[in-house]
CSV table of C-alpha atoms (C1' of nucleotides) in Angstrom, one decimal:
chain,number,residue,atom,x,y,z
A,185,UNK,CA,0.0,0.0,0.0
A,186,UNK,CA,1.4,3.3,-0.9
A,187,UNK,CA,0.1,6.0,1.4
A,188,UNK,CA,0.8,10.1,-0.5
A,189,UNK,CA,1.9,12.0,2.7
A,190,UNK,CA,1.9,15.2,0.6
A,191,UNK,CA,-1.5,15.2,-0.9
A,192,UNK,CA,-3.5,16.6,2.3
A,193,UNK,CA,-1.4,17.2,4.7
A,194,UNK,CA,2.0,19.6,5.1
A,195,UNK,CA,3.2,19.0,8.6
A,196,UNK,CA,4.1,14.9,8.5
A,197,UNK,CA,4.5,15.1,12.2
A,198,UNK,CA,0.9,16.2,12.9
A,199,UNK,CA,-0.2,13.6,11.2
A,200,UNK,CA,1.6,10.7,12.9
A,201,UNK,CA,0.6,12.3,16.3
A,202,UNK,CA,-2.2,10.2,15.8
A,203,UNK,CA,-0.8,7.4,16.9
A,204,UNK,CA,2.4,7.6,19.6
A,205,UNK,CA,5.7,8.3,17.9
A,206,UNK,CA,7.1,5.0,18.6
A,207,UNK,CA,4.0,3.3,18.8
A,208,UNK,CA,4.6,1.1,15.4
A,209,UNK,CA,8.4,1.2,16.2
A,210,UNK,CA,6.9,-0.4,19.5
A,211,UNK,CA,5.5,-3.6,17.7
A,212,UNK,CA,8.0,-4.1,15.1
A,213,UNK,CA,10.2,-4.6,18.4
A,214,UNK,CA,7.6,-7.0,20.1
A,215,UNK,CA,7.2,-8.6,16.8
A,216,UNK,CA,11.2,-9.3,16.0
A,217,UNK,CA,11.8,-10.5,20.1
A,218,UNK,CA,8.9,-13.0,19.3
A,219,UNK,CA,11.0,-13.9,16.5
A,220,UNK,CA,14.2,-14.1,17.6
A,221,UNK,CA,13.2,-16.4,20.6
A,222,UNK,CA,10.7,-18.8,18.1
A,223,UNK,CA,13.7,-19.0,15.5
A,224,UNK,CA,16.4,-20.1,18.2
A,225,UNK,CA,14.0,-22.8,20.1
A,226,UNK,CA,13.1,-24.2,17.0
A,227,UNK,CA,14.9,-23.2,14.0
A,228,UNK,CA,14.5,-21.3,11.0
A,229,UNK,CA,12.3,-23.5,8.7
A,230,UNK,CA,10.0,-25.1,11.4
A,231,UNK,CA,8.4,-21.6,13.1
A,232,UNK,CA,6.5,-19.6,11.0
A,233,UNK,CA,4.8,-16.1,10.6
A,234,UNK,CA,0.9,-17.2,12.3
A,235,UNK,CA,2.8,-18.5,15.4
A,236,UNK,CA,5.5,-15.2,16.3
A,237,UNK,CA,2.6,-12.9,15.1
A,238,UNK,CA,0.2,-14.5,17.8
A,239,UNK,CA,3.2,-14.7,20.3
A,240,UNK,CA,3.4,-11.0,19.9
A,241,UNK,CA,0.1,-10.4,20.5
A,242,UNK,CA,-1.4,-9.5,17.0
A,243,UNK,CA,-2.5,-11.0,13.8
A,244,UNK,CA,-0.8,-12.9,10.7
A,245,UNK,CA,-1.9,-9.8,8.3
A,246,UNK,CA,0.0,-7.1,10.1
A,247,UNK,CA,3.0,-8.7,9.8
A,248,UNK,CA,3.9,-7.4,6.0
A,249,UNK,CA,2.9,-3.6,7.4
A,250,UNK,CA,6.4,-4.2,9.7
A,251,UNK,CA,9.1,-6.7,7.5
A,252,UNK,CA,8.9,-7.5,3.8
A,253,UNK,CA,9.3,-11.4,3.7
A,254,UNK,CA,10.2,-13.9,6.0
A,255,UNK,CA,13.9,-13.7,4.7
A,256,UNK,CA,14.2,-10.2,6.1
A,257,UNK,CA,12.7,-11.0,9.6
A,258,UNK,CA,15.4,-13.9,9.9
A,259,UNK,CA,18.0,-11.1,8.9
A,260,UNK,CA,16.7,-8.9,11.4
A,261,UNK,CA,16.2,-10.7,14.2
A,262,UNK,CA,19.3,-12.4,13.6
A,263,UNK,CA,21.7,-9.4,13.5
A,264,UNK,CA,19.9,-7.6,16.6
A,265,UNK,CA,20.0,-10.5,18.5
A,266,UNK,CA,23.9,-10.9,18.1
A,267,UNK,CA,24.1,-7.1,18.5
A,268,UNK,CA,22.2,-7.4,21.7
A,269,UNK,CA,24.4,-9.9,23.4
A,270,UNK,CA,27.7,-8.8,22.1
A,271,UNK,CA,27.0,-5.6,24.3
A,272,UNK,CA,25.7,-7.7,26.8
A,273,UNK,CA,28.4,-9.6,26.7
A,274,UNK,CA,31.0,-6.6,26.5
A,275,UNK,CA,29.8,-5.3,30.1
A,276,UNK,CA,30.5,-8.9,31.2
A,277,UNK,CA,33.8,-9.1,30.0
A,278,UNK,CA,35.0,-6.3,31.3
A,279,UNK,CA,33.9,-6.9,34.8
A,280,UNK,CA,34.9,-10.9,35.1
A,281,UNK,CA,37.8,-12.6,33.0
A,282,UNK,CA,37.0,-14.9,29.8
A,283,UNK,CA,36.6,-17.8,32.5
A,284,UNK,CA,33.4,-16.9,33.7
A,285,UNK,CA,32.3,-15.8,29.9
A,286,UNK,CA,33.3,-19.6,28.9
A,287,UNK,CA,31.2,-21.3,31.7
A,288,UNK,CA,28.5,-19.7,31.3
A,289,UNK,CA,28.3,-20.3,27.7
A,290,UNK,CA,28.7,-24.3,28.4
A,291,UNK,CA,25.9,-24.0,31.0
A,292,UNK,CA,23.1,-26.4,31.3
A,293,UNK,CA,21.2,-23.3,31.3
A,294,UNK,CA,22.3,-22.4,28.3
A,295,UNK,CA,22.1,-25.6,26.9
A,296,UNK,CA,18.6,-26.1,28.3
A,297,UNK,CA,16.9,-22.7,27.2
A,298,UNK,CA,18.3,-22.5,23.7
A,299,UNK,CA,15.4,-19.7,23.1
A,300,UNK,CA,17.1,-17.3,25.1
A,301,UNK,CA,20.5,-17.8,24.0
A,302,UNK,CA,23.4,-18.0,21.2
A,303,UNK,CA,21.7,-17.7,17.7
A,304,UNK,CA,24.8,-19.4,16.0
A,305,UNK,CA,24.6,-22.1,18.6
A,306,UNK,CA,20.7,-22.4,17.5
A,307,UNK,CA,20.9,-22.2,13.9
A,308,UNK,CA,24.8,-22.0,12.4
A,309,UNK,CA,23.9,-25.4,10.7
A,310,UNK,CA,20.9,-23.0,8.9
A,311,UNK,CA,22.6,-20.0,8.4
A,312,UNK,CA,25.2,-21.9,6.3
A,313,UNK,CA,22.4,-23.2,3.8
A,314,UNK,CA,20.9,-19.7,3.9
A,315,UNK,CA,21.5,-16.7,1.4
A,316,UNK,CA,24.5,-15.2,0.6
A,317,UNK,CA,22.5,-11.9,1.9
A,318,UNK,CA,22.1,-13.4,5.4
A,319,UNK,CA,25.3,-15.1,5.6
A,320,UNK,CA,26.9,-11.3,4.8
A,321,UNK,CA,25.0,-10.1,7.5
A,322,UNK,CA,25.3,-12.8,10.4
A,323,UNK,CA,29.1,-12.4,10.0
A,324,UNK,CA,29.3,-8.4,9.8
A,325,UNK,CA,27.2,-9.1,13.2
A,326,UNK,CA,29.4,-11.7,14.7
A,327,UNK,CA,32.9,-10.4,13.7
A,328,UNK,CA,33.2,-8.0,16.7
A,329,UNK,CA,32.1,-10.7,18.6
A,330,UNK,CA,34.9,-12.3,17.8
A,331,UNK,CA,37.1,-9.0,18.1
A,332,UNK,CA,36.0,-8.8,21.8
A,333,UNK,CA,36.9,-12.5,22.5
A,334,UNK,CA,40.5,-11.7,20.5
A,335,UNK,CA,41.0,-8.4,22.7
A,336,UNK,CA,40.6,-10.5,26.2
A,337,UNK,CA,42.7,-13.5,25.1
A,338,UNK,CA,46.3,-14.3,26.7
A,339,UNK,CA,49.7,-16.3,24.5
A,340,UNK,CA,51.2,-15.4,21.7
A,341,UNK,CA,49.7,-12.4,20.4
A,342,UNK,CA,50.5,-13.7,16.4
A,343,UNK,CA,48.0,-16.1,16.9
A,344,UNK,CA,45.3,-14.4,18.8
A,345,UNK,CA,42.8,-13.9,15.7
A,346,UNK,CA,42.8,-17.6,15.1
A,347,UNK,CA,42.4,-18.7,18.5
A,348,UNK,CA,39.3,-16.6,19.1
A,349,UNK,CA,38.1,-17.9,16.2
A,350,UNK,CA,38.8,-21.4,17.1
A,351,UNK,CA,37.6,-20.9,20.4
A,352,UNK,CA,33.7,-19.5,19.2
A,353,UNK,CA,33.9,-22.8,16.9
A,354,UNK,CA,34.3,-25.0,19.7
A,355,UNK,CA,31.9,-23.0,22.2
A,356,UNK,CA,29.2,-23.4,19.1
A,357,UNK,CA,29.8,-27.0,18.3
A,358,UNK,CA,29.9,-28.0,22.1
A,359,UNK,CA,26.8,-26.5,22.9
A,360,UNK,CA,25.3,-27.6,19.9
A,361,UNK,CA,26.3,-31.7,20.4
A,362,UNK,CA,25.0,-31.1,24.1
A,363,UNK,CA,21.9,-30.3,22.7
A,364,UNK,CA,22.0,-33.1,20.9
A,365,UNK,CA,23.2,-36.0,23.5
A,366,UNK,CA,20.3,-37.3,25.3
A,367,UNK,CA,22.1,-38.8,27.7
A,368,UNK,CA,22.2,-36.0,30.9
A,369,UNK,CA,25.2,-37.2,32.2
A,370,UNK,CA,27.2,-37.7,28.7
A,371,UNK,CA,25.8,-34.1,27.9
A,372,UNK,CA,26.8,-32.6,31.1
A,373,UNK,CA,30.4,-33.9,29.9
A,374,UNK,CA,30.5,-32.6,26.4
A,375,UNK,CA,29.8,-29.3,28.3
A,376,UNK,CA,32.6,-30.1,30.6
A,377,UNK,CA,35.2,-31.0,27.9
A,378,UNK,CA,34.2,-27.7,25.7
A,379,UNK,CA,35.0,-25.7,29.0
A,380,UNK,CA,38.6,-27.2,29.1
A,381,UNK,CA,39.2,-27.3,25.5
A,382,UNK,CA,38.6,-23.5,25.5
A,383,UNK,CA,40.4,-22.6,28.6
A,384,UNK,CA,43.5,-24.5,26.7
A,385,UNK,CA,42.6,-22.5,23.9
A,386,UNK,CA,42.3,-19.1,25.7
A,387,UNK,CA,46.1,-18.7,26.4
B,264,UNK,CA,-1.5,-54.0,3.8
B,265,UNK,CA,-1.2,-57.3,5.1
B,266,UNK,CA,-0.3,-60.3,2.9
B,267,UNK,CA,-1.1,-64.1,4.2
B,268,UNK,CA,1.7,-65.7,3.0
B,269,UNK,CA,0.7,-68.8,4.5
B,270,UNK,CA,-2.7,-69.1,2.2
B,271,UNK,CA,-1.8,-70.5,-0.4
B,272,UNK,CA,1.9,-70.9,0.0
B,273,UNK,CA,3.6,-73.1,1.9
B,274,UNK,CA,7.2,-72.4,0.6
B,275,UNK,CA,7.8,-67.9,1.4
B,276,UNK,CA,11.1,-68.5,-0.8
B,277,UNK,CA,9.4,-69.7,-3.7
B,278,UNK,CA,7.6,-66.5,-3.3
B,279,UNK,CA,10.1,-64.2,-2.9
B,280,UNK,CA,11.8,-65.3,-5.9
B,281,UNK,CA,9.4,-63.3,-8.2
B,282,UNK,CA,11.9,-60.7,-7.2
B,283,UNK,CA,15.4,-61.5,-7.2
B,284,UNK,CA,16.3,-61.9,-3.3
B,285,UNK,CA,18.3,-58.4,-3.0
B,286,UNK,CA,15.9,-56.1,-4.9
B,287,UNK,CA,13.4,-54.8,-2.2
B,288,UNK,CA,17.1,-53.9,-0.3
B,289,UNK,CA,18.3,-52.3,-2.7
B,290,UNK,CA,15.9,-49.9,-3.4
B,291,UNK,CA,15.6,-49.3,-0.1
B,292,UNK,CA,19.2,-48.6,-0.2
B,293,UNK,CA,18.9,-46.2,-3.2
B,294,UNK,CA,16.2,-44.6,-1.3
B,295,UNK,CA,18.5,-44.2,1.7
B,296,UNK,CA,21.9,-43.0,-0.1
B,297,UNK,CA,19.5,-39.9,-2.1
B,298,UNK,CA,18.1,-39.4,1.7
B,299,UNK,CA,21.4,-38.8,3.1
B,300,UNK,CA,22.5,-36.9,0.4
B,301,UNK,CA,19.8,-34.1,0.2
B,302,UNK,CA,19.4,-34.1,4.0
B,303,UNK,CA,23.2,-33.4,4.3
B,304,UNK,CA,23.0,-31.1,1.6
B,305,UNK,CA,19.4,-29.0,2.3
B,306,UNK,CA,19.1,-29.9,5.8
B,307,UNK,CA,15.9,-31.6,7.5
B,308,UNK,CA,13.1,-29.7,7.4
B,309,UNK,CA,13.7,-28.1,3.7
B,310,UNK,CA,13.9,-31.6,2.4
B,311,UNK,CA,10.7,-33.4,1.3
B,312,UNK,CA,10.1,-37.2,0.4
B,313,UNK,CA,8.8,-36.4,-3.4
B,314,UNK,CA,12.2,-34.9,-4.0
B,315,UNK,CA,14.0,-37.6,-2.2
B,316,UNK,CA,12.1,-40.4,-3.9
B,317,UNK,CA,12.7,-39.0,-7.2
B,318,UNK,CA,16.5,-38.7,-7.2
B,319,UNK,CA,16.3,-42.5,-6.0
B,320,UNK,CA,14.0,-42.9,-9.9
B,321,UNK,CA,11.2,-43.7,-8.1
B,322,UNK,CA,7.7,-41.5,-7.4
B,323,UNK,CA,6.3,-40.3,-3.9
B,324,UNK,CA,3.8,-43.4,-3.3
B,325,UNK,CA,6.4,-46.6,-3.2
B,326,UNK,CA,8.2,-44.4,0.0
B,327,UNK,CA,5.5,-45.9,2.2
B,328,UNK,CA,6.8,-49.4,1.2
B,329,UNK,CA,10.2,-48.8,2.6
B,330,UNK,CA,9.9,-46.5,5.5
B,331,UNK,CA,7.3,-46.3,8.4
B,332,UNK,CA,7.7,-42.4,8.1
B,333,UNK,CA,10.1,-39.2,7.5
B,334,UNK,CA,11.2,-39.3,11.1
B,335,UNK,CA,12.5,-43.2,10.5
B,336,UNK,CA,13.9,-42.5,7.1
B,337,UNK,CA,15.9,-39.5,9.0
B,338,UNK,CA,16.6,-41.5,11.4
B,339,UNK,CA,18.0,-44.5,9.3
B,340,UNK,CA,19.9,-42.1,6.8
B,341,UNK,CA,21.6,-40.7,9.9
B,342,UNK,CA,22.6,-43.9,11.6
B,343,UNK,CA,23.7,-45.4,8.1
B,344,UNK,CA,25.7,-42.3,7.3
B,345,UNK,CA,27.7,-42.1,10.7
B,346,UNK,CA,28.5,-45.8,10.4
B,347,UNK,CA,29.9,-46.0,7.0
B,348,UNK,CA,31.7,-42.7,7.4
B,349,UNK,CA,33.1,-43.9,10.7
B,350,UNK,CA,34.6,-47.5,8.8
B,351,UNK,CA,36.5,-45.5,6.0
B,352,UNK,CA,37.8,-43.2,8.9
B,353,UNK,CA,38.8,-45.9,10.9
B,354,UNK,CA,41.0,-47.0,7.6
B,355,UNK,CA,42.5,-43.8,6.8
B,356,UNK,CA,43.2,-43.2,10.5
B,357,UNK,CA,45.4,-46.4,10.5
B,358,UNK,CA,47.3,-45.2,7.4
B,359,UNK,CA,47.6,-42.0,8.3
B,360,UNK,CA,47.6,-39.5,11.2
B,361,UNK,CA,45.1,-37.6,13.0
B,362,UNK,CA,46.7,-34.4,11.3
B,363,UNK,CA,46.0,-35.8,7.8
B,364,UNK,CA,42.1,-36.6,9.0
B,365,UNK,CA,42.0,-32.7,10.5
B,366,UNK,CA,42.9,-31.4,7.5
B,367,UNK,CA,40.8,-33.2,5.6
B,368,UNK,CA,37.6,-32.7,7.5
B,369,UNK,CA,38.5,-28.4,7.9
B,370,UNK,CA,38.9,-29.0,3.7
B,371,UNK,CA,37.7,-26.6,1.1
B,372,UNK,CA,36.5,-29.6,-0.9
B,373,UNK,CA,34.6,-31.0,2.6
B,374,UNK,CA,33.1,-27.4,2.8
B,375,UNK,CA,31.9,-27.0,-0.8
B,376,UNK,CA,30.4,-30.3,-1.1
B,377,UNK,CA,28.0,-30.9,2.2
B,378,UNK,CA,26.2,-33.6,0.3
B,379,UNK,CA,29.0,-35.8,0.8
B,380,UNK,CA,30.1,-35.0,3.7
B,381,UNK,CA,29.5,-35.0,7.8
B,382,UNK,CA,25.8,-35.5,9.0
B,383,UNK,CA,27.2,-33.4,12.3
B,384,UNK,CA,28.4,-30.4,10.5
B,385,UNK,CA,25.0,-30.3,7.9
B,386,UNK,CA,22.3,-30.7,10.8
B,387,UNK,CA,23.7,-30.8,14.5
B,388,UNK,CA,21.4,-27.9,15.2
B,389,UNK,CA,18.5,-29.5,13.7
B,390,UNK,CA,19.6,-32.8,15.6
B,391,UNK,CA,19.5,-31.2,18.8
B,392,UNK,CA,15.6,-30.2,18.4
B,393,UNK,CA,14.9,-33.3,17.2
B,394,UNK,CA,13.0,-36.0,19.4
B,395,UNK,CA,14.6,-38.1,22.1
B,396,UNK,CA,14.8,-41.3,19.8
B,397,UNK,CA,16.6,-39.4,17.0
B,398,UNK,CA,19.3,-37.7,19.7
B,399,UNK,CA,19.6,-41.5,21.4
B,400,UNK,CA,20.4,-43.0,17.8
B,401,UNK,CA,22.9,-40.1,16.6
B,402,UNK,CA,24.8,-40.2,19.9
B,403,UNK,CA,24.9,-43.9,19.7
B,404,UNK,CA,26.2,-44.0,16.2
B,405,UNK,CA,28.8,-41.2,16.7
B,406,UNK,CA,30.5,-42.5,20.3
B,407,UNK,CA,32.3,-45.0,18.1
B,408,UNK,CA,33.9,-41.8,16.2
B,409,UNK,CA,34.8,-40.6,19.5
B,410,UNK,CA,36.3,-43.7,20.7
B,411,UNK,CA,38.3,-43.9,17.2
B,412,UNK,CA,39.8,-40.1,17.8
B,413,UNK,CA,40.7,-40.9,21.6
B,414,UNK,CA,43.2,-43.9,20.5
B,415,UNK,CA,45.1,-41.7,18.5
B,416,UNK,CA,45.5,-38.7,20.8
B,417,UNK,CA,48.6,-38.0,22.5
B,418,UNK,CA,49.2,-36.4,25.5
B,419,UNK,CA,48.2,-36.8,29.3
B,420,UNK,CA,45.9,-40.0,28.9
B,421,UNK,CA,43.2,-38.7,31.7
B,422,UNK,CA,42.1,-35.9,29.3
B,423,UNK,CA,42.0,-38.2,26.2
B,424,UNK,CA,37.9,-38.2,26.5
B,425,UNK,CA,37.7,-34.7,26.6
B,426,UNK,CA,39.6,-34.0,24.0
B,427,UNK,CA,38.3,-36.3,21.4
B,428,UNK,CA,35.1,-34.4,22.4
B,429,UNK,CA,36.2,-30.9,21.9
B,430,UNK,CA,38.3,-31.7,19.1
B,431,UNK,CA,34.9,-33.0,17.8
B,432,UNK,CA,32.6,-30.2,18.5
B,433,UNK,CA,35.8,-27.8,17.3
B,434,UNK,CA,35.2,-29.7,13.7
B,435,UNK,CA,31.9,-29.2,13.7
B,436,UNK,CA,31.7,-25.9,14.9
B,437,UNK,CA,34.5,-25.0,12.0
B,438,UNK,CA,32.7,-26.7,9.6
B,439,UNK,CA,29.6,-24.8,10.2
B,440,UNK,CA,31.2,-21.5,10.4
B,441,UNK,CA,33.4,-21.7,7.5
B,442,UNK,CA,30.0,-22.4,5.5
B,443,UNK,CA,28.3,-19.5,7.1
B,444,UNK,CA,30.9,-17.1,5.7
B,445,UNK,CA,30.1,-16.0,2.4
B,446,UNK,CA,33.9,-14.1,2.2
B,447,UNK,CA,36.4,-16.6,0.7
B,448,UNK,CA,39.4,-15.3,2.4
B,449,UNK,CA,37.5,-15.4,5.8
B,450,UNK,CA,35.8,-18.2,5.0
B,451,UNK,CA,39.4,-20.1,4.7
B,452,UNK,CA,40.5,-18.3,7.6
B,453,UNK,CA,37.8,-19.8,9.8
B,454,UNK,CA,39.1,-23.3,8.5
B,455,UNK,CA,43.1,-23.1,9.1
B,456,UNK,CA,41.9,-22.0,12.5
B,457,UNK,CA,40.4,-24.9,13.0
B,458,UNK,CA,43.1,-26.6,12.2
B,459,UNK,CA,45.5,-25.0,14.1
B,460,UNK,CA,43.3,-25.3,17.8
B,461,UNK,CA,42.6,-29.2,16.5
B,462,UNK,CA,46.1,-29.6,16.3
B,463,UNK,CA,46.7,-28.4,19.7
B,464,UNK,CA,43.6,-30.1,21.5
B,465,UNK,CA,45.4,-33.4,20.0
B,466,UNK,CA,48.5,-33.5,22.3
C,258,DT,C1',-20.4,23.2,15.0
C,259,DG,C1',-21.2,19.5,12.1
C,260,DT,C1',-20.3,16.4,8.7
C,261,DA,C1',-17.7,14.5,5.0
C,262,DC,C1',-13.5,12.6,4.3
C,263,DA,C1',-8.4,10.8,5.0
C,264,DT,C1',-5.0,8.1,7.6
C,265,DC,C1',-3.2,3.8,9.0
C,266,DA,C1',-2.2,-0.1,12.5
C,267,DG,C1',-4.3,-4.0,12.7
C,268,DT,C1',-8.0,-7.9,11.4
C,269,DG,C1',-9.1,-12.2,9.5
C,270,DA,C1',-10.4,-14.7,5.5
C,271,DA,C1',-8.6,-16.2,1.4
C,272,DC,C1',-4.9,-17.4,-2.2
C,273,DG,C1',-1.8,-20.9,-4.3
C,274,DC,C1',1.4,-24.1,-3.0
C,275,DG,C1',4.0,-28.0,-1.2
C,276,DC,C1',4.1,-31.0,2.5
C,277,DG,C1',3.6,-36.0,4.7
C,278,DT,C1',0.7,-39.6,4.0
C,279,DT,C1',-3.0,-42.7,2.0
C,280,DC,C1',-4.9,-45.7,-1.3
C,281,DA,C1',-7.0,-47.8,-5.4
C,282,DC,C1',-4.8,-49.4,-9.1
C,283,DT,C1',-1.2,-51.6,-12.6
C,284,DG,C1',1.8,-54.9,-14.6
C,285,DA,C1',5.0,-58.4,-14.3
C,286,DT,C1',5.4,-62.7,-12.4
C,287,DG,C1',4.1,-66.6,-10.4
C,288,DT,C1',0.8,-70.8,-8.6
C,289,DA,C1',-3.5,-73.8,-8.7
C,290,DC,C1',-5.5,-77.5,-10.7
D,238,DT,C1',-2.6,-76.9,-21.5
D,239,DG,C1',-5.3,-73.2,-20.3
D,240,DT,C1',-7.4,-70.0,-17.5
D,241,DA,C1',-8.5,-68.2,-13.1
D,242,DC,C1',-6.4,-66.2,-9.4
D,243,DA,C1',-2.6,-64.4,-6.0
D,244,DT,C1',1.6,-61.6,-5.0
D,245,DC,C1',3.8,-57.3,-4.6
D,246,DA,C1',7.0,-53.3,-6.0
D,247,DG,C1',5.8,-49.4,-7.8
D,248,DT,C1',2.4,-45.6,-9.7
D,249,DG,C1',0.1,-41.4,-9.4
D,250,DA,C1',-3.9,-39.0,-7.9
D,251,DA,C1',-5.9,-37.4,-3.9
D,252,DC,C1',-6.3,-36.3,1.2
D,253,DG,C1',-6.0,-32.8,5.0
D,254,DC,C1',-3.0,-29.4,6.5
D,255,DG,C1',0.0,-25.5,7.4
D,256,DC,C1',2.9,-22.5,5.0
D,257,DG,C1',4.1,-17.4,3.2
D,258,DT,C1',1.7,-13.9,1.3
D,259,DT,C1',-2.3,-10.8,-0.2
D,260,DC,C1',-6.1,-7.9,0.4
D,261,DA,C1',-10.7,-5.9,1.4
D,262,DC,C1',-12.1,-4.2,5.4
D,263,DT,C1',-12.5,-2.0,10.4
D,264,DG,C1',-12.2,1.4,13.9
D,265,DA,C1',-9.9,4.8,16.2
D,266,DT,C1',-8.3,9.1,15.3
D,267,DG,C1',-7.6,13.1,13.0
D,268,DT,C1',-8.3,17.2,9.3
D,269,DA,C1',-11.1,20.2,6.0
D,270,DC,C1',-14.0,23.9,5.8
DNA sequence: TGTACATCAGTGAACGCGCGTTCACTGATGTAC
DNA sequence: TGTACATCAGTGAACGCGCGTTCACTGATGTAC
């Protein structure tokens, strides 16, 4: 739909007084959280639009007056999710050591509320099957992710960039193949082995 | 359908030998190796049974024949997959080192064709939302491929478990990022760091 | 002041489509007698 | 020897269903004059 702001009115502000400035800035918000937290319990392909739409409260119709396809909700929640905890994640890192950023990672809370947590842990398997548009986007989001695990690391400086990105490998694969292992006490020691495989890597 | 073979038969292998003995097994077979190949390559969810049944030469309706359901047909093509994958392993691994099987897993050619390569890099996310008797099967076919990577570790010999499983999930993890990175040169970068903390979880 | 009209976030039914699954049927092959 | 019948791997159309997406409409809110 194709609304002519011009035609009637002059002062564009008056108009959207109507509703509360950030009112639809409100809901797109409500709308990509719902999103975020359906796509990383259950993956990409398996949640669709009826279910986050409801989730956040409103109706499948509304949703192409706030995203333009599926695609670019995936993108968007996506990228602010992995904006959202790298900043989280800064403020942690600067008050404990990597140590306590590695545990918690390999937590069995982590592990056990996968809606609330690591995106690439949740759908890195998807995103590598997805668009070349996506995949451009999840790694502009990511890479200072990885620059804030690089800046915190000890060793041999030379080889700082690799181990960071060594270690966010291995954080993602262990939590993903806990996930995956049944077994409570075999997946409490694939946690258990991530954490010492990325304290060795940590320097 | 249910078929009395005991009405008016008394000899089953007199029956059977309309069909040559192997033929039933072998379509199930062809059935299984197209399964694998476009689960590995489109992941789970994204992959449908007409597609499947038609790269095996065969239409939708015979599926029904072979398979109780998607979920067993997933279930088999994973379980299959692991095991033969595991048996050429365990022969390379005896000719050659660990380091050769590293570099070969964190390959560009293991990257670029998913279809043919490790049912833990293409759908460990999807694995780990999957039901209980999917994540019981997987864990039970991969352990062996755990087992096979602890013999040939060096190093301290109480840590041997651990790292097998971190040198696993760092694999994976590698694996999954390198395809999530549309950039070449970073893309490659994500592997040879792989290889690099591999080397150094081996001992 | 009143009434005709515009805006627009959201509704909810409908669209075409592909999914997993079912089932009546076919055709090649055999047995019964 | 002939013909009636059984087996069964595979066919292909159909089932109900949920998907992503579209669109005519509503209702609250405002402006025009």
């Amino acid at each position: 739909l194709q609304y002519d702001y011009t035609a009637n009115f002059t002062d564009r502000e008056a108009l959207m007084a109507r509703y509360a400035a950030d009112h639809k800035a409100g809901t797109h918000d409500r709308i990509l959280a719902s999103a975020s937290r359906q796509f990383r319990a259950g993956g990409i392909a398996d949640v669709g639009i009826a279910g986050i739409m409801a989730d956040a409260g409103l109706t499948n119709g509304a949703f192409y007056a706030h995203f333009a396809s599926k695609n670019d909700l995936v993108k968007e929640a996506v990228v602010t999710t992995l904006t959202a905890q790298r900043e989280s994640m800064a403020e942690e890192i600067s008050r404990d050591d990597l140590a306590t950023l590695i545990r918690d990672y390999l937590s069995d809370h982590h592990r056990d509320t996968p809606e609330d947590g690591c995106p690439s842990a949740a759908m890195l398997s998807e995103i590598g099957r997805a668009s070349s548009e996506l995949k451009v986007a999840y790694r502009d989001s990511l890479d200072p992710t990885l620059a804030l695990i690089e800046s915190r690391l000890g060793g041999d400086s030379t080889t700082k960039h690799a181990r960071a990105t060594a270690m966010f490998s291995l954080l993602v694969g262990s939590m993903q193949l806990a996930r995956a292992t049944a077994d409570a006490t075999e997946s409490g020691a694939v946690l258990e082995a991530g954490i010492a495989g990325a304290m060795s890597l940590a320097g």
